[in-house]
Short mmCIF file of C-alpha atoms in Angstrom, two decimals:
data_model
loop_
_atom_site.label_atom_id
_atom_site.label_comp_id
_atom_site.label_asym_id
_atom_site.label_seq_id
_atom_site.Cartn_x
_atom_site.Cartn_y
_atom_site.Cartn_z
CA MET K 1 -121.75 -44.28 -254.91
CA ARG K 2 -122.27 -46.89 -253.61
CA VAL K 3 -120.65 -50.33 -252.96
CA PRO K 4 -124.18 -53.46 -253.70
CA ILE K 5 -124.14 -55.08 -250.64
CA ALA K 6 -123.76 -58.56 -252.34
CA VAL K 7 -120.28 -57.98 -253.93
CA LEU K 8 -119.27 -56.45 -249.47
CA SER K 9 -120.65 -60.04 -248.98
CA ILE K 10 -118.72 -62.04 -250.81
CA ALA K 11 -115.22 -59.74 -250.30
CA ALA K 12 -116.11 -60.28 -246.37
CA PHE K 13 -117.29 -64.14 -246.73
CA LEU K 14 -112.43 -64.07 -249.02
CA MET K 15 -111.01 -62.67 -246.21
CA PHE K 16 -112.52 -64.50 -243.57
CA SER K 17 -111.67 -68.11 -245.35
CA CYS K 18 -108.58 -66.50 -246.09
CA ASP K 19 -107.96 -65.82 -242.43
CA GLU K 20 -108.83 -69.52 -241.05
CA THR K 21 -106.83 -71.33 -242.93
CA ALA K 22 -103.95 -69.29 -242.67
CA GLU K 23 -101.33 -71.46 -241.01
CA GLY K 24 -98.16 -71.28 -238.69
CA CYS K 25 -96.84 -71.56 -235.35
CA LEU K 26 -98.89 -70.47 -232.25
CA ASP K 27 -96.24 -71.23 -229.62
CA LEU K 28 -95.47 -67.55 -227.97
CA LEU K 29 -91.69 -69.17 -227.28
CA ALA K 30 -90.44 -70.08 -230.30
CA GLU K 31 -88.47 -67.59 -232.89
CA ASN K 32 -90.97 -68.16 -236.12
CA TYR K 33 -93.86 -67.67 -233.37
CA SER K 34 -96.45 -66.27 -236.02
CA PHE K 35 -98.85 -62.80 -235.67
CA GLU K 36 -100.84 -63.06 -238.30
CA ALA K 37 -101.65 -67.62 -237.82
CA VAL K 38 -105.61 -68.97 -237.46
CA ASN K 39 -104.04 -72.53 -236.91
CA ALA K 40 -101.13 -73.92 -236.01
CA CYS K 41 -99.29 -75.15 -238.12
CA ASP K 42 -97.31 -78.72 -237.68
CA SER K 43 -93.93 -78.91 -235.78
CA CYS K 44 -92.68 -75.92 -238.20
CA CYS K 45 -91.97 -74.40 -234.82
CA SER K 46 -88.10 -72.65 -234.20
CA TYR K 47 -87.15 -72.69 -230.60
CA PRO K 48 -84.78 -70.06 -229.41
CA LYS K 49 -80.50 -71.98 -229.11
CA ALA K 50 -79.45 -71.51 -225.60
CA SER K 51 -75.62 -71.17 -225.63
CA ILE K 52 -72.43 -71.37 -222.85
CA SER K 53 -69.17 -68.35 -223.95
CA LEU K 54 -65.76 -69.29 -222.13
CA SER K 55 -63.23 -67.05 -221.28
CA PHE K 56 -59.65 -67.43 -219.65
CA ILE K 57 -58.61 -64.79 -217.26
CA GLN K 58 -55.28 -64.88 -214.96
CA ASP K 59 -57.43 -63.17 -212.26
CA THR K 60 -59.10 -60.46 -213.75
CA LEU K 61 -56.49 -60.34 -216.87
CA SER K 62 -57.93 -61.88 -220.23
CA PHE K 63 -55.83 -64.91 -221.37
CA ASP K 64 -55.02 -66.85 -224.08
CA ILE K 65 -53.83 -70.39 -225.07
CA ASN K 66 -50.71 -69.76 -225.37
CA ASP K 67 -49.52 -67.11 -223.23
CA THR K 68 -47.20 -66.83 -220.42
CA LEU K 69 -48.56 -68.00 -217.00
CA MET K 70 -46.36 -67.63 -213.91
CA VAL K 71 -47.62 -70.21 -211.23
CA GLY K 72 -45.78 -71.77 -207.69
CA ASN K 73 -41.76 -71.55 -207.25
CA GLY K 74 -41.45 -68.73 -209.87
CA ASP K 75 -42.22 -71.26 -212.28
CA SER K 76 -43.71 -70.00 -216.01
CA VAL K 77 -46.08 -72.67 -217.82
CA LEU K 78 -47.70 -73.02 -221.25
CA ILE K 79 -51.30 -74.63 -222.04
CA GLN K 80 -51.22 -76.80 -225.14
CA ASP K 81 -54.11 -78.10 -226.41
CA TRP K 82 -56.32 -77.34 -224.77
CA VAL K 83 -60.42 -79.94 -224.05
CA PHE K 84 -63.17 -79.53 -221.94
CA LEU K 85 -66.28 -81.38 -221.82
CA LEU K 86 -69.44 -79.33 -220.15
CA SER K 87 -72.88 -81.65 -219.98
CA GLU K 88 -75.89 -82.49 -218.73
CA PHE K 89 -77.36 -78.51 -218.54
CA VAL K 90 -79.71 -77.82 -216.38
CA PHE K 91 -81.00 -74.02 -214.99
CA SER K 92 -83.72 -73.54 -212.26
CA SER K 93 -86.03 -70.52 -211.78
CA GLN K 94 -87.25 -70.73 -208.06
CA THR K 95 -89.91 -73.11 -209.28
CA MET K 96 -88.95 -74.78 -212.51
CA ASP K 97 -85.76 -75.59 -213.72
CA TYR K 98 -85.41 -76.77 -217.12
CA THR K 99 -83.02 -78.76 -219.52
CA VAL K 100 -82.03 -78.44 -224.19
CA ARG K 101 -84.74 -80.25 -226.69
CA ASP K 102 -82.31 -81.78 -228.28
CA SER K 103 -81.75 -85.06 -227.79
CA VAL K 104 -79.66 -88.01 -229.75
CA ARG K 105 -80.91 -91.88 -230.15
CA THR K 106 -78.68 -94.98 -230.04
CA SER K 107 -80.69 -98.17 -231.57
CA MET K 108 -81.76 -98.58 -228.25
CA VAL K 109 -81.81 -95.83 -225.77
CA SER K 110 -82.27 -91.92 -226.61
CA ALA K 111 -81.19 -88.94 -224.32
CA GLN K 112 -80.18 -84.84 -224.36
CA ASP K 113 -77.31 -83.49 -226.78
CA ASP K 114 -76.25 -80.99 -224.89
CA PHE K 115 -72.37 -82.13 -224.74
CA ILE K 116 -69.81 -79.10 -225.06
CA VAL K 117 -66.92 -79.40 -226.06
CA PHE K 118 -64.45 -76.66 -225.86
CA LEU K 119 -61.07 -76.03 -227.85
CA ASP K 120 -60.38 -72.87 -227.11
CA LYS K 121 -62.21 -69.96 -225.29
CA GLY K 122 -64.96 -69.79 -227.68
CA SER K 123 -68.98 -69.63 -227.22
CA LYS K 124 -71.47 -73.12 -228.33
CA GLN K 125 -74.84 -73.98 -228.22
CA ILE K 126 -75.93 -76.48 -226.08
CA GLY K 127 -79.44 -76.39 -227.34
CA ASN K 128 -83.66 -75.11 -227.96
CA THR K 129 -85.21 -74.45 -225.21
CA ALA K 130 -88.52 -73.01 -224.79
CA PHE K 131 -89.88 -71.02 -221.93
CA GLN K 132 -89.60 -67.43 -220.31
CA ASP K 133 -88.15 -67.05 -216.45
CA THR K 134 -85.45 -65.72 -214.48
CA LEU K 135 -82.46 -68.42 -213.75
CA ASN K 136 -81.34 -68.44 -210.44
CA ARG K 137 -79.72 -71.58 -210.32
CA VAL K 138 -77.09 -73.07 -213.24
CA GLN K 139 -75.64 -76.88 -212.70
CA PHE K 140 -73.12 -79.07 -216.21
CA ARG K 141 -71.22 -82.02 -215.05
CA THR K 142 -67.78 -82.50 -215.69
CA GLY K 143 -67.44 -85.02 -218.71
CA PHE K 144 -69.93 -87.46 -218.84
CA ASN K 145 -71.86 -89.48 -216.80
CA THR K 146 -70.27 -92.86 -216.33
CA GLU K 147 -72.93 -94.68 -215.74
CA GLU K 148 -75.28 -93.48 -217.98
CA MET K 149 -72.81 -94.22 -220.95
CA GLU K 150 -72.85 -97.18 -220.51
CA LEU K 151 -76.81 -97.30 -222.68
CA PHE K 152 -75.14 -96.38 -225.73
CA LYS K 153 -72.52 -98.79 -226.63
CA PRO K 154 -71.28 -99.46 -228.94
CA PHE K 155 -71.57 -96.06 -229.62
CA ASP K 156 -70.94 -96.95 -233.63
CA ASN K 157 -74.72 -96.56 -233.36
CA LEU K 158 -74.37 -93.19 -232.59
CA ASP K 159 -75.34 -90.57 -235.03
CA GLN K 160 -72.53 -88.86 -236.28
CA ASP K 161 -73.07 -85.85 -236.80
CA SER K 162 -74.44 -85.65 -233.12
CA ARG K 163 -72.18 -83.23 -230.31
CA LEU K 164 -72.65 -86.52 -227.96
CA ASP K 165 -70.19 -88.19 -230.51
CA LEU K 166 -68.15 -85.65 -231.72
CA ALA K 167 -67.63 -85.26 -227.87
CA LEU K 168 -66.51 -89.18 -227.42
CA ASP K 169 -64.05 -88.07 -230.46
CA SER K 170 -62.70 -85.11 -228.83
CA MET K 171 -61.89 -86.69 -224.52
CA TYR K 172 -60.46 -90.26 -225.64
CA ASN K 173 -57.37 -91.23 -224.88
CA SER K 174 -56.68 -94.25 -226.73
CA MET K 175 -53.77 -95.31 -224.25
CA THR K 176 -55.69 -95.17 -221.23
CA ASP K 177 -59.44 -96.89 -223.47
CA LYS K 178 -61.10 -94.05 -220.83
CA TYR K 179 -62.58 -90.92 -221.27
CA TYR K 180 -62.05 -87.61 -220.19
CA SER K 181 -63.23 -84.51 -218.56
CA MET K 182 -60.67 -81.95 -219.53
CA ARG K 183 -57.03 -83.23 -221.65
CA PHE K 184 -54.50 -79.84 -222.09
CA VAL K 185 -50.77 -79.74 -222.64
CA LEU K 186 -48.75 -77.29 -220.10
CA GLU K 187 -45.25 -77.01 -220.63
CA PHE K 188 -42.91 -75.72 -218.23
CA PRO K 189 -40.53 -74.26 -221.11
CA GLU K 190 -37.99 -72.66 -218.06
CA GLN K 191 -37.59 -77.34 -216.88
CA ASP K 192 -38.26 -78.04 -221.55
CA ARG K 193 -40.75 -80.04 -219.49
CA ILE K 194 -43.37 -81.04 -220.57
CA VAL K 195 -46.63 -82.30 -218.57
CA HIS K 196 -49.73 -84.81 -220.00
CA VAL K 197 -53.12 -83.23 -218.38
CA ASP K 198 -55.97 -85.84 -218.71
CA ILE K 199 -59.00 -84.93 -215.84
CA GLU K 200 -61.56 -88.04 -215.35
CA ASN K 201 -63.74 -86.82 -212.59
CA ASN K 202 -67.27 -85.98 -213.62
CA ASP K 203 -68.77 -83.70 -211.08
CA ILE K 204 -71.10 -81.62 -211.06
CA LEU K 205 -70.93 -77.84 -210.09
CA VAL K 206 -73.93 -76.02 -209.83
CA PHE K 207 -74.04 -72.35 -209.52
CA ASP K 208 -76.60 -70.48 -207.42
CA GLY K 209 -77.41 -66.29 -206.65
CA LEU K 210 -77.66 -65.65 -210.50
CA ASN K 211 -80.54 -63.25 -211.69
CA TYR K 212 -80.91 -64.17 -215.57
CA PHE K 213 -84.17 -63.40 -217.37
CA VAL K 214 -84.21 -65.61 -220.74
CA LYS K 215 -87.01 -64.23 -222.50
CA GLY K 216 -89.48 -66.86 -224.56
CA GLY K 217 -88.48 -66.29 -228.91
CA SER K 218 -85.13 -65.44 -227.89
CA ASP K 219 -81.72 -66.26 -227.84
CA TRP K 220 -79.23 -66.33 -224.88
CA SER K 221 -75.96 -66.87 -223.29
CA LEU K 222 -74.22 -67.58 -220.02
CA LYS K 223 -70.87 -66.66 -218.82
CA MET K 224 -68.16 -68.79 -217.83
CA ASN K 225 -64.47 -67.65 -217.71
CA LEU K 226 -61.88 -69.65 -215.62
CA ASP K 227 -59.71 -68.22 -213.99
CA LEU K 228 -56.27 -70.19 -214.14
CA THR K 229 -54.78 -68.62 -211.43
CA LYS K 230 -57.11 -70.91 -209.26
CA LEU K 231 -57.52 -73.65 -211.49
CA PHE K 232 -53.12 -74.10 -211.00
CA SER K 233 -52.48 -72.61 -207.58
CA GLY K 234 -50.38 -74.91 -206.14
CA ILE K 235 -48.67 -76.30 -209.00
CA SER K 236 -44.93 -76.37 -210.01
CA SER K 237 -42.83 -78.33 -212.22
CA ASP K 238 -40.60 -79.79 -209.36
CA LEU K 239 -43.89 -82.07 -208.81
CA THR K 240 -44.90 -85.20 -210.28
CA ASP K 241 -46.99 -85.15 -213.04
CA ASP K 242 -49.38 -87.70 -210.84
CA ASP K 243 -49.48 -84.29 -208.23
CA ILE K 244 -50.18 -82.41 -210.92
CA LEU K 245 -53.19 -83.98 -212.54
CA GLN K 246 -54.43 -84.37 -208.36
CA ILE K 247 -54.09 -80.66 -207.81
CA ILE K 248 -55.63 -79.14 -210.71
CA ALA K 249 -58.99 -82.22 -210.88
CA GLY K 250 -59.88 -80.21 -207.19
CA ASN K 251 -58.80 -76.51 -208.57
CA ILE K 252 -62.34 -77.18 -211.05
CA GLN K 253 -64.49 -76.02 -209.20
CA SER K 254 -62.94 -72.52 -207.56
CA SER K 255 -61.92 -72.09 -210.56
CA ILE K 256 -65.05 -71.34 -212.54
CA HIS K 257 -67.18 -68.58 -212.04
CA LEU K 258 -70.59 -68.00 -214.33
CA GLU K 259 -72.83 -64.83 -214.88
#
């Protein structure tokens, strides 16, 4: 049976009209790229999440907070109430530098909201990214950029749900009226001694030699190991609190491995 030409023409017209008006995300780097869409939608694209995981190790062995760690002079130590702040992530290939897409605003300025606060080991989201490339270099800051922080004051103008607000709340010591990059309590149980460690440095750490492929449209994660044997190298219970703090602050760069 032949189908009338007029009917075929109408069907083709309806199919063409439907395709022509279909909207969706047409960015290949987005999580929700639409193969069916013809027209790009307005701000409907969502982008992959970049995250970083933190593991504590003792040499090559896994370590948990409150496990016993041996240090100098045969002392044993326990770590309590760990807090560690990272910020200003930059991911680099041979030709490009990339940063996260998220931002936070005050009444006057805006900034990348890529502040990560670790209260223990685990994974934290840095932000959303939109690229596909092979990364060979990653850098980030421990703590806050003190010059940039001045732009945010007064801090009560910040979005209270932002990661920056969480970072400020977690790293502030009201006794000294300062913000820190790393805070924890170190216990020497055999000497019945407690050392409060508040490290103020805001160094930029750089990790070269990576070969990590980021696929467009897919979430991705980097792994960071913090070797506590290296971090606490040189400390012992017979040192002053200030000496212990200074030694640990100087060991941060050498104790972190990224992969």
